GROMACS .gro file of C-alpha atoms in nm:
model
  180
    1MET     CA    1   5.228  -4.934  11.499
    2SER     CA    2   4.998  -4.767  11.734
    3GLY     CA    3   4.728  -4.618  11.737
    4LEU     CA    4   4.389  -4.478  11.960
    5VAL     CA    5   4.092  -4.638  12.112
    6THR     CA    6   3.797  -4.414  12.009
    7ALA     CA    7   3.507  -4.584  12.141
    8VAL     CA    8   3.436  -4.883  12.344
    9SER     CA    9   3.088  -5.049  12.348
   10SER     CA   10   2.907  -5.389  12.501
   11ASN     CA   11   2.609  -5.518  12.527
   12GLY     CA   12   2.496  -5.796  12.784
   13ALA     CA   13   2.170  -5.933  12.496
   14TYR     CA   14   2.148  -5.996  12.132
   15SER     CA   15   2.172  -5.700  11.954
   16PHE     CA   16   2.361  -5.602  11.636
   17THR     CA   17   2.446  -5.272  11.766
   18LYS     CA   18   2.604  -5.183  12.083
   19PRO     CA   19   2.574  -4.882  12.328
   20ASN     CA   20   2.913  -4.722  12.370
   21ARG     CA   21   3.037  -4.751  12.712
   22ASP     CA   22   3.282  -4.514  12.974
   23SER     CA   23   3.495  -4.815  12.984
   24ILE     CA   24   3.492  -5.198  12.920
   25ARG     CA   25   3.631  -5.477  13.136
   26LEU     CA   26   3.818  -5.748  12.892
   27LEU     CA   27   3.854  -6.084  13.095
   28ALA     CA   28   4.143  -6.351  12.970
   29GLY     CA   29   4.015  -6.626  12.827
   30LEU     CA   30   3.670  -6.510  12.782
   31GLY     CA   31   3.638  -6.155  12.625
   32VAL     CA   32   3.409  -5.794  12.752
   33GLU     CA   33   3.263  -5.862  13.046
   34GLY     CA   34   2.888  -5.860  13.070
   35ASP     CA   35   2.890  -5.886  12.666
   36VAL     CA   36   2.676  -6.164  12.528
   37HIS     CA   37   2.962  -6.295  12.327
   38ALA     CA   38   3.195  -6.326  12.583
   39GLY     CA   39   3.266  -6.684  12.693
   40VAL     CA   40   3.554  -6.947  12.621
   41THR     CA   41   3.335  -7.115  12.336
   42VAL     CA   42   3.156  -6.982  12.061
   43LYS     CA   43   2.844  -6.767  12.154
   44HIS     CA   44   2.750  -6.586  11.760
   45ARG     CA   45   2.373  -6.787  11.680
   46SER     CA   46   2.487  -6.879  11.418
   47ARG     CA   47   2.844  -7.095  11.507
   48VAL     CA   48   2.685  -7.236  11.767
   49ALA     CA   49   2.406  -7.365  11.579
   50GLN     CA   50   2.689  -7.519  11.352
   51ASP     CA   51   2.936  -7.672  11.623
   52PRO     CA   52   2.832  -7.494  12.058
   53THR     CA   53   3.155  -7.656  12.134
   54GLN     CA   54   3.394  -7.432  11.907
   55PRO     CA   55   3.674  -7.219  12.064
   56ASN     CA   56   3.540  -6.884  12.048
   57LEU     CA   57   3.820  -6.684  11.871
   58ARG     CA   58   3.559  -6.377  11.774
   59GLN     CA   59   3.597  -6.269  12.184
   60VAL     CA   60   3.643  -5.911  12.122
   61HIS     CA   61   3.536  -5.729  11.746
   62LEU     CA   62   3.720  -5.417  11.659
   63ILE     CA   63   3.687  -5.134  11.376
   64HIS     CA   64   3.884  -4.892  11.234
   65GLU     CA   65   3.702  -4.575  11.265
   66GLU     CA   66   3.817  -4.498  10.904
   67LEU     CA   67   3.567  -4.729  10.764
   68PHE     CA   68   3.306  -4.448  10.923
   69ALA     CA   69   3.475  -4.190  10.691
   70GLU     CA   70   3.462  -4.442  10.391
   71VAL     CA   71   3.204  -4.540  10.416
   72GLY     CA   72   2.985  -4.162  10.486
   73GLU     CA   73   3.169  -4.071  10.134
   74GLU     CA   74   2.924  -4.324   9.958
   75GLY     CA   75   2.618  -4.207  10.168
   76PHE     CA   76   2.616  -4.392  10.496
   77GLU     CA   77   2.603  -4.272  10.864
   78VAL     CA   78   2.757  -4.478  11.108
   79ALA     CA   79   2.895  -4.391  11.445
   80PRO     CA   80   3.092  -4.612  11.682
   81GLY     CA   81   2.928  -4.897  11.821
   82GLU     CA   82   2.657  -4.949  11.536
   83LEU     CA   83   2.783  -5.244  11.340
   84GLY     CA   84   2.869  -5.446  11.658
   85GLU     CA   85   3.164  -5.369  11.794
   86ASN     CA   86   3.337  -5.336  12.154
   87ILE     CA   87   3.607  -5.135  12.011
   88THR     CA   88   3.653  -4.864  11.813
   89THR     CA   89   4.002  -4.751  11.670
   90ARG     CA   90   4.191  -4.462  11.459
   91GLY     CA   91   4.518  -4.475  11.323
   92ILE     CA   92   4.587  -4.817  11.343
   93ASP     CA   93   4.595  -5.044  11.009
   94LEU     CA   94   4.360  -5.317  11.195
   95LEU     CA   95   4.334  -5.536  10.830
   96GLY     CA   96   4.674  -5.558  10.707
   97LEU     CA   97   4.781  -5.695  11.049
   98PRO     CA   98   4.895  -6.015  11.021
   99ALA     CA   99   4.754  -6.347  11.220
  100GLY     CA  100   4.907  -6.401  11.578
  101THR     CA  101   4.923  -5.980  11.602
  102LEU     CA  102   4.911  -5.871  11.957
  103LEU     CA  103   4.702  -5.561  12.030
  104ARG     CA  104   4.858  -5.387  12.342
  105ILE     CA  105   4.592  -5.188  12.505
  106GLY     CA  106   4.609  -4.894  12.755
  107ASP     CA  107   4.759  -5.011  13.110
  108THR     CA  108   4.718  -5.349  13.121
  109ALA     CA  109   4.517  -5.590  12.864
  110VAL     CA  110   4.619  -5.820  12.536
  111LEU     CA  111   4.448  -5.910  12.257
  112GLY     CA  112   4.550  -6.175  12.010
  113VAL     CA  113   4.456  -6.101  11.680
  114THR     CA  114   4.245  -6.452  11.538
  115GLY     CA  115   4.142  -6.277  11.217
  116LEU     CA  116   3.922  -6.097  11.006
  117ARG     CA  117   3.513  -6.051  11.082
  118ASN     CA  118   3.266  -6.192  10.839
  119PRO     CA  119   3.044  -5.940  10.704
  120CYS     CA  120   2.684  -6.081  10.684
  121ILE     CA  121   2.367  -5.980  10.608
  122GLN     CA  122   2.248  -5.776  10.939
  123ILE     CA  123   2.440  -5.486  10.788
  124ASP     CA  124   2.249  -5.436  10.501
  125HIS     CA  125   1.939  -5.474  10.741
  126PHE     CA  126   2.113  -5.163  10.943
  127GLN     CA  127   2.157  -4.984  10.652
  128ASP     CA  128   2.029  -5.122  10.296
  129GLY     CA  129   2.330  -5.157  10.106
  130LEU     CA  130   2.601  -5.100  10.364
  131LEU     CA  131   2.713  -5.472  10.307
  132LYS     CA  132   2.856  -5.419   9.944
  133ARG     CA  133   3.057  -5.131  10.094
  134VAL     CA  134   3.200  -5.363  10.400
  135VAL     CA  135   3.300  -5.631  10.196
  136GLY     CA  136   3.417  -5.670   9.791
  137ARG     CA  137   3.640  -5.857   9.543
  138ASP     CA  138   3.958  -5.694   9.422
  139GLU     CA  139   4.081  -5.706   9.129
  140ALA     CA  140   4.216  -6.096   9.077
  141GLY     CA  141   3.861  -6.117   9.230
  142LYS     CA  142   3.965  -6.186   9.573
  143VAL     CA  143   3.698  -6.117   9.827
  144VAL     CA  144   3.815  -5.805  10.055
  145ARG     CA  145   3.608  -5.767  10.425
  146LYS     CA  146   3.702  -5.452  10.554
  147ALA     CA  147   3.413  -5.500  10.911
  148GLY     CA  148   3.710  -5.527  11.122
  149ILE     CA  149   3.880  -5.773  11.314
  150MET     CA  150   3.861  -6.033  11.600
  151SER     CA  151   4.042  -6.148  11.906
  152VAL     CA  152   4.039  -6.308  12.212
  153VAL     CA  153   4.164  -6.156  12.519
  154ARG     CA  154   4.546  -6.280  12.636
  155GLU     CA  155   4.531  -6.047  12.896
  156GLY     CA  156   4.273  -5.914  13.085
  157GLY     CA  157   4.197  -5.514  13.187
  158VAL     CA  158   3.966  -5.197  13.170
  159VAL     CA  159   3.983  -5.025  12.799
  160ARG     CA  160   3.854  -4.672  12.792
  161PRO     CA  161   3.820  -4.445  12.485
  162GLY     CA  162   4.210  -4.220  12.478
  163ASP     CA  163   4.392  -4.507  12.555
  164THR     CA  164   4.649  -4.686  12.354
  165ILE     CA  165   4.701  -4.976  12.144
  166GLU     CA  166   5.016  -5.082  12.026
  167ALA     CA  167   5.088  -5.380  11.762
  168GLU     CA  168   5.370  -5.630  11.852
  169LEU     CA  169   5.391  -5.832  11.530
  170PRO     CA  170   5.443  -6.160  11.569
  171THR     CA  171   5.756  -6.336  11.483
  172GLY     CA  172   5.841  -6.550  11.092
  173PRO     CA  173   5.670  -6.496  10.775
  174HIS     CA  174   5.336  -6.267  10.758
  175ARG     CA  175   5.050  -6.459  10.759
  176PRO     CA  176   4.748  -6.249  10.634
  177LEU     CA  177   4.408  -6.241  10.798
  178ASP     CA  178   4.188  -6.462  10.741
  179ARG     CA  179   3.796  -6.434  10.800
  180VAL     CA  180   3.723  -6.610  11.127
   0.00000   0.00000   0.00000
């Protein structure tokens, strides 16, 4: 399974959106160099309030560009970086990956997939009604989260738009992603 990086984004200050960059540098065990969410322990404000010693399983946030087209059909305009992601992708089913998948990006970077992003009310502050488009329920009543996946940096490197992404699936049974 493979895909493509279409945009990269980072922000050194807490902000819902992240400006696009020409490149980002991933640092092993930390996240995106200079990004407010980089670190060994949690950096998201709500998680810091709960327990600041928790491991940071949300170092790098990826969203599939196809989501923007999907919500666009319902009248929402979303561009790369606007939902706070660090890497925007195309052509790879991020939400269908099992936990523990390795994503090899560009020449050297490797991410370990930890889980799904849990969409929050800030999405509605960005565009009213958008939250209901990126989180909902399936026919069985199970919560479906579409706002991307979270990962940790296993091997560092520079990531740029146009870089390829290769998914290396873990051995053993498929463990579906859950929120982190």
